Short mmCIF file of C-alpha atoms in Angstrom, two decimals:
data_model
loop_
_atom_site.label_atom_id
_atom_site.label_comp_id
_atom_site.label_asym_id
_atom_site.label_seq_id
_atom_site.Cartn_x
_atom_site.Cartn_y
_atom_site.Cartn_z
CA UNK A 1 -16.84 65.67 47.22
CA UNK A 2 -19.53 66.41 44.44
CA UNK A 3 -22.60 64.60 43.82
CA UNK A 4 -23.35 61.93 40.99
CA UNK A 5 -25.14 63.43 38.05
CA UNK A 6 -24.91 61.84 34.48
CA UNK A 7 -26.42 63.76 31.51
CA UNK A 8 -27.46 61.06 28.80
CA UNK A 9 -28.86 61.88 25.38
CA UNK A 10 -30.05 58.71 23.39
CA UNK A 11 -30.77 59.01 19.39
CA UNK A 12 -31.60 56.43 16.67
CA UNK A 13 -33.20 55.99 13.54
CA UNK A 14 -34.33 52.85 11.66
CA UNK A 15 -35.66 52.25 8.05
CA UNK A 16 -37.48 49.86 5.86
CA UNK A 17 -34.44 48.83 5.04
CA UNK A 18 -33.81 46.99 8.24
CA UNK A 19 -31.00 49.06 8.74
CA UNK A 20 -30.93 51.36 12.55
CA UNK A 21 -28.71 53.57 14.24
CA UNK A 22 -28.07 54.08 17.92
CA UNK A 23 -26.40 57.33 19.33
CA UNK A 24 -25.18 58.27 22.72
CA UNK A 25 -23.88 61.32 23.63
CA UNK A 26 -23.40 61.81 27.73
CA UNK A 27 -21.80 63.84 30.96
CA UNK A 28 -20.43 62.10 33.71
CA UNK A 29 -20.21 64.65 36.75
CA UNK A 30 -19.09 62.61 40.14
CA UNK A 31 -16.70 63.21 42.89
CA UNK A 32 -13.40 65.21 40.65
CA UNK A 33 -14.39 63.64 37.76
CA UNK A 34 -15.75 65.30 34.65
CA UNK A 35 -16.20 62.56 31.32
CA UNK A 36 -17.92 63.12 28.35
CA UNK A 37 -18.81 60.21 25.66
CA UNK A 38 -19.81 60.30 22.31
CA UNK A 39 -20.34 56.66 20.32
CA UNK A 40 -22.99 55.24 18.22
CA UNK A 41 -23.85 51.72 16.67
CA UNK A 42 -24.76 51.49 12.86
CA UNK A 43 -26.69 48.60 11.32
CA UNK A 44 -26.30 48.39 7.74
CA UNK A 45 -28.35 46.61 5.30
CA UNK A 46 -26.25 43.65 4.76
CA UNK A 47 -26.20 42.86 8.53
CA UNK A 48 -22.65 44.62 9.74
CA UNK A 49 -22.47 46.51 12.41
CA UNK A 50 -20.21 49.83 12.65
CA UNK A 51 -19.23 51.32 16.08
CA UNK A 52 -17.37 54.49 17.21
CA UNK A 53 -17.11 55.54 20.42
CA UNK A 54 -14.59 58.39 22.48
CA UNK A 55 -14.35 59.81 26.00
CA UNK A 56 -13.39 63.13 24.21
CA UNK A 57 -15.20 66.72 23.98
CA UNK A 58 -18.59 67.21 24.52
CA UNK A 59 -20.92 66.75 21.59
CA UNK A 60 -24.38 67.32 22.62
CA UNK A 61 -27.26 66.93 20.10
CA UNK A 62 -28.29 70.84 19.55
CA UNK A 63 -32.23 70.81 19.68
CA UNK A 64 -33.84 74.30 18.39
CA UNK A 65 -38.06 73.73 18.63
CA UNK A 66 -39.11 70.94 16.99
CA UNK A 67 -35.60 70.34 15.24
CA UNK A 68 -32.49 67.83 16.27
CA UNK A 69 -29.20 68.12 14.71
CA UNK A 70 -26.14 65.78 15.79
CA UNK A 71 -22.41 65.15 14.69
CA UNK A 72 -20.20 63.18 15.60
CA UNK A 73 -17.29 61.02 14.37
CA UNK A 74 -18.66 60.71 10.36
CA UNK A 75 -21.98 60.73 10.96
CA UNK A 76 -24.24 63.29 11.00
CA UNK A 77 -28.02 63.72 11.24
CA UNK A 78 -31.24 65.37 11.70
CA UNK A 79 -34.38 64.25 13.71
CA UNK A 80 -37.53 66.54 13.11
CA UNK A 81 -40.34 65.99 15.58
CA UNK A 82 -43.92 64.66 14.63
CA UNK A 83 -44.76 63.74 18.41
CA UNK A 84 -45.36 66.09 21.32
CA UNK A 85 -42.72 65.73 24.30
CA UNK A 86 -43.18 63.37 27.19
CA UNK A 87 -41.40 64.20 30.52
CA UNK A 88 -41.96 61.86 33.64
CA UNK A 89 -39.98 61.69 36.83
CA UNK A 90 -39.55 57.83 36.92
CA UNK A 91 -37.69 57.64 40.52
CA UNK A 92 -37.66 60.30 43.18
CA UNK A 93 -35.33 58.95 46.03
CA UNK A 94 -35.58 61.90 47.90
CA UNK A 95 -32.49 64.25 48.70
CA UNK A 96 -32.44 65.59 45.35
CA UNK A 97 -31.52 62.07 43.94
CA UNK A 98 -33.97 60.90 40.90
CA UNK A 99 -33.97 59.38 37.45
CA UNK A 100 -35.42 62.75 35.21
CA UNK A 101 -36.61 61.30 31.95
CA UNK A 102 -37.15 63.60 28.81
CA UNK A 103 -38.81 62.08 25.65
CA UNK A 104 -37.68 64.93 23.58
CA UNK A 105 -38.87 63.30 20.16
CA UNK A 106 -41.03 60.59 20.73
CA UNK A 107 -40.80 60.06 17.15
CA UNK A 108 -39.17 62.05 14.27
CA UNK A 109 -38.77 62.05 10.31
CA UNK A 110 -34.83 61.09 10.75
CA UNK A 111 -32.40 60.86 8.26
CA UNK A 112 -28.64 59.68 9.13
CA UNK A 113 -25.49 59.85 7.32
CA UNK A 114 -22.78 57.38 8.45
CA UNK A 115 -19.58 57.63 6.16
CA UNK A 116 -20.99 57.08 2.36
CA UNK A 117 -24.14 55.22 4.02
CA UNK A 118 -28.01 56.42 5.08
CA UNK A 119 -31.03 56.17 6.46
CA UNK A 120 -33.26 58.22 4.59
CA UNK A 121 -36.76 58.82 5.26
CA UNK A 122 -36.36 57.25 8.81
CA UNK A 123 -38.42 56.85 11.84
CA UNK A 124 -36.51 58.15 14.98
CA UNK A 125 -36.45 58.91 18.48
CA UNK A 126 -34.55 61.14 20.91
CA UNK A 127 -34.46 60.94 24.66
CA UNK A 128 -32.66 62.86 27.71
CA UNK A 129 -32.15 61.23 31.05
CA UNK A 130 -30.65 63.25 33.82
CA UNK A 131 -29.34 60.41 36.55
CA UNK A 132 -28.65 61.92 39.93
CA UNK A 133 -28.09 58.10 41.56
CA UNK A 134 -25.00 56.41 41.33
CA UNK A 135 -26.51 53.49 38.60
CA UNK A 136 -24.97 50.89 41.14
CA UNK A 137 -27.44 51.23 43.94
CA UNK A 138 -30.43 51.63 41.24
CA UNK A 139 -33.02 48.86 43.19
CA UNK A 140 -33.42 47.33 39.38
CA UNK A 141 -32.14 44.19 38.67
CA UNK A 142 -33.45 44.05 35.22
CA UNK A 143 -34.40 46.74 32.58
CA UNK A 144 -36.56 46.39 29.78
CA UNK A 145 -37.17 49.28 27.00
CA UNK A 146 -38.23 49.99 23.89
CA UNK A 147 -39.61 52.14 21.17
CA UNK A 148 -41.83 51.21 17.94
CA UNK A 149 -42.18 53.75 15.47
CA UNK A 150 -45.04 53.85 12.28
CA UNK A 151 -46.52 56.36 10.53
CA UNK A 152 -49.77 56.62 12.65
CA UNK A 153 -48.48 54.93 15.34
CA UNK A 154 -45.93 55.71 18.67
CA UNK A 155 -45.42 52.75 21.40
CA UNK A 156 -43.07 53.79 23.98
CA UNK A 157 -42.34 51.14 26.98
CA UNK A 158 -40.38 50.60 29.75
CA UNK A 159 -40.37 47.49 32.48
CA UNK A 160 -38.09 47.97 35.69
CA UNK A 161 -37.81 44.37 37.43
CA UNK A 162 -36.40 44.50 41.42
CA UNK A 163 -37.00 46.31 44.32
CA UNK A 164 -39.38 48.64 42.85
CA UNK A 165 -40.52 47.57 39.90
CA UNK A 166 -42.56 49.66 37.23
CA UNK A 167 -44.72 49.34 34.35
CA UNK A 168 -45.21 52.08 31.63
CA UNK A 169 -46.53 52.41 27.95
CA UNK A 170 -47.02 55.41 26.42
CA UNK A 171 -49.40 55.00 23.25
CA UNK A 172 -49.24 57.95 20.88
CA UNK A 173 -48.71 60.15 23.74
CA UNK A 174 -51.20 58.50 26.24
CA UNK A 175 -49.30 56.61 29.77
CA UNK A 176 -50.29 53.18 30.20
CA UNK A 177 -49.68 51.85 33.43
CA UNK A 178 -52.03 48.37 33.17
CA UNK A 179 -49.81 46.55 30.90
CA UNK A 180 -47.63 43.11 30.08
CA UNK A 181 -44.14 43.45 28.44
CA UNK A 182 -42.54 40.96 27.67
CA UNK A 183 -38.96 40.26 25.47
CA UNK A 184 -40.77 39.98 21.98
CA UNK A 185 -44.69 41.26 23.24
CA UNK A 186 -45.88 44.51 24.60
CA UNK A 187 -50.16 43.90 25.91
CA UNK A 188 -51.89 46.83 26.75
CA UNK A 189 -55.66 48.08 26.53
CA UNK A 190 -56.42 45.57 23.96
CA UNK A 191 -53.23 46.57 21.46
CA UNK A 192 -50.94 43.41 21.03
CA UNK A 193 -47.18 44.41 19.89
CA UNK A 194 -45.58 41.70 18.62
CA UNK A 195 -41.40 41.89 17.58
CA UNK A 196 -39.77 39.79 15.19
CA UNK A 197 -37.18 39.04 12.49
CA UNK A 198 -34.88 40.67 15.09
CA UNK A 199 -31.01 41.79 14.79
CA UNK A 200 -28.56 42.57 17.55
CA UNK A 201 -27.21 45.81 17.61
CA UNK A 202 -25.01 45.43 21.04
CA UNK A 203 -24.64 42.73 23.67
CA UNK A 204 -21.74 42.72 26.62
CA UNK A 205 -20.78 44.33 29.76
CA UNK A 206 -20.33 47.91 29.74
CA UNK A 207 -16.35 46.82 30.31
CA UNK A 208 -17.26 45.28 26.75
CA UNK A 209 -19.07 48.17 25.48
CA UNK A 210 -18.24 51.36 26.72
CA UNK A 211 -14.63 50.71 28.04
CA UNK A 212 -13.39 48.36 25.46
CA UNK A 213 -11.01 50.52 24.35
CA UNK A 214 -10.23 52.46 27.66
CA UNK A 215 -9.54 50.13 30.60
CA UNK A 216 -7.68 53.02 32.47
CA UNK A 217 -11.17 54.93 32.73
CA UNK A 218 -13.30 51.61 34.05
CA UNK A 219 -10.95 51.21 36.91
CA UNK A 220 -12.65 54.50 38.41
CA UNK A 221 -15.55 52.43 38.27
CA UNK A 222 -16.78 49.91 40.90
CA UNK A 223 -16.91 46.51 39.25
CA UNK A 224 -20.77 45.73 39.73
CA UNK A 225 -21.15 48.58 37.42
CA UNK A 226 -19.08 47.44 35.06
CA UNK A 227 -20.31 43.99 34.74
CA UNK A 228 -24.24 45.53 33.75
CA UNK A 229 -25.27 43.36 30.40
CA UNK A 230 -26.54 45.22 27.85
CA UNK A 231 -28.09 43.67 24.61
CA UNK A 232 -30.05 45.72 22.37
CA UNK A 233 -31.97 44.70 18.88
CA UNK A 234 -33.39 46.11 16.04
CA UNK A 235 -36.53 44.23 15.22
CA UNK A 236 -39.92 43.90 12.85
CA UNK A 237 -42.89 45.12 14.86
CA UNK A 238 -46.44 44.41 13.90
CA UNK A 239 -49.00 46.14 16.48
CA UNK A 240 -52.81 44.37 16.32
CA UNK A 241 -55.88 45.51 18.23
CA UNK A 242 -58.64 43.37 18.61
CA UNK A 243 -57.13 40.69 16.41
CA UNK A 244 -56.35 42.86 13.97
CA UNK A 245 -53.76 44.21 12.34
CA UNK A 246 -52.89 48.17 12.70
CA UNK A 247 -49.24 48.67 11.80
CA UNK A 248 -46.17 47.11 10.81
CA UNK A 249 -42.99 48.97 11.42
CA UNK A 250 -39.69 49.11 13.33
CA UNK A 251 -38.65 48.89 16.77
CA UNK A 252 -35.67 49.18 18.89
CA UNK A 253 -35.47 47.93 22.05
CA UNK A 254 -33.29 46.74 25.00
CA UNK A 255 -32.70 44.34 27.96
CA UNK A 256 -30.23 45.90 30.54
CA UNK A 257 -29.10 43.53 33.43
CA UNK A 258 -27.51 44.25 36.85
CA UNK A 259 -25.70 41.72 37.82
#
């Protein structure tokens, strides 16, 4: 019997426009099963949401230096890196078994074509998470994570609530670990993030999400996995420091819960 080991590449992009994308494109490895998933979320400027999603052929992103190109379904775009890389190994359970998490692109010039729609002249980001746990005995009962993207300015968090819990900001490439998130407000080292005007971009279970359309594949799943709530937004961010205003620009950012 073979090991767990997902391979999970995250893109998105977001405009002035309040308009965002979301992309996932993974490889599911565990006991004789081999599943690959491509999908992605669109938020257009009128407020609709478009969604495409397959457990088809693999379509990872192909990255050459500082350069992302992805297609998939009708869409197709390019991320082009403005931020240096950030790699951190946030959980080392010994045994080989760890959460290995690559911040490719902490932030990108992104443009995205969906169908006869775009995001021109985006903001974007572009991770890789290599999962060697099964994501049912994770000790998290709640994740929080985000990204806000401006032209001088890179906020990166995540917030791990449970058994071992974690803090982490990373500022234009510098880790935080002394910090306060929070749903709508990110403190750290005097910066004040504060989200806004926000949109959902997902909400369910994973059996709502991923599996809507393939309930033969979720019943290789155990069913604690498969009730994990998701909900994800695309929101206004304004970032102050010492009372006063920096940046305004977008963020994306999520609440996963284990149920």
């Amino acid at each position: 019997m073979s090991g767990f080991h997902l391979e999970k590449w995250y893109l998105d992009a977001s405009d002035d426009f309040h308009q965002a994308f979301i992309g996932y494109a993974a490889t599911l490895k565990w006991k004789w099963i081999t599943l690959h998933y491509s999908g992605y979320t669109f938020l257009d400027k009128d407020g609709k949401l478009r969604k495409r999603n397959s457990f088809s052929k693999k379509v990872f992103p192909l990255q050459q230096d500082n350069l992302i190109h992805w297609k998939a379904f009708d869409c197709s775009g390019t991320w082009r890196r403005s931020d240096s890389a950030v790699e951190e190994t946030l959980l080392d359970a010994g045994n080989g078994k760890s959460i290995q998490w690559q911040c490719t692109f902490p932030k990108a010039g992104t443009t995205v074509s969906i169908g006869d729609s775009h995001i021109a002249n985006g903001w974007g980001y572009a991770e890789k998470i290599n999962l060697t746990i099964t994501p049912w005995k994770l000790p998290i009962d709640e994740l929080h994570w985000g990204r806000f993207l401006s032209e001088d300015h890179t906020v990166i968090w995540i917030r791990w609530i449970g058994p071992v819990p974690k803090t982490l900001v990373y500022y234009n490439g510098r880790r935080i670990t002394e910090a306060i998130i929070e749903h709508d407000e990110i403190n750290f080292n005097q910066y004040i993030l504060r989200l806004s005007h926000s949109s959902k971009m997902r909400t369910g279970t994973i059996t709502d999400t991923v599996f809507s359309r393939f309930p033969a594949l979720a019943k290789l799943f155990p069913k604690s996995i498969l009730q994990l709530q998701e909900n994800k937004w695309l929101s206004s961010g304004t970032l102050h420091h010492n009372n006063r205003v920096m940046a305004t620009g977008k963020a994306i950012h999520e609440i996963v819960q284990w149920k």
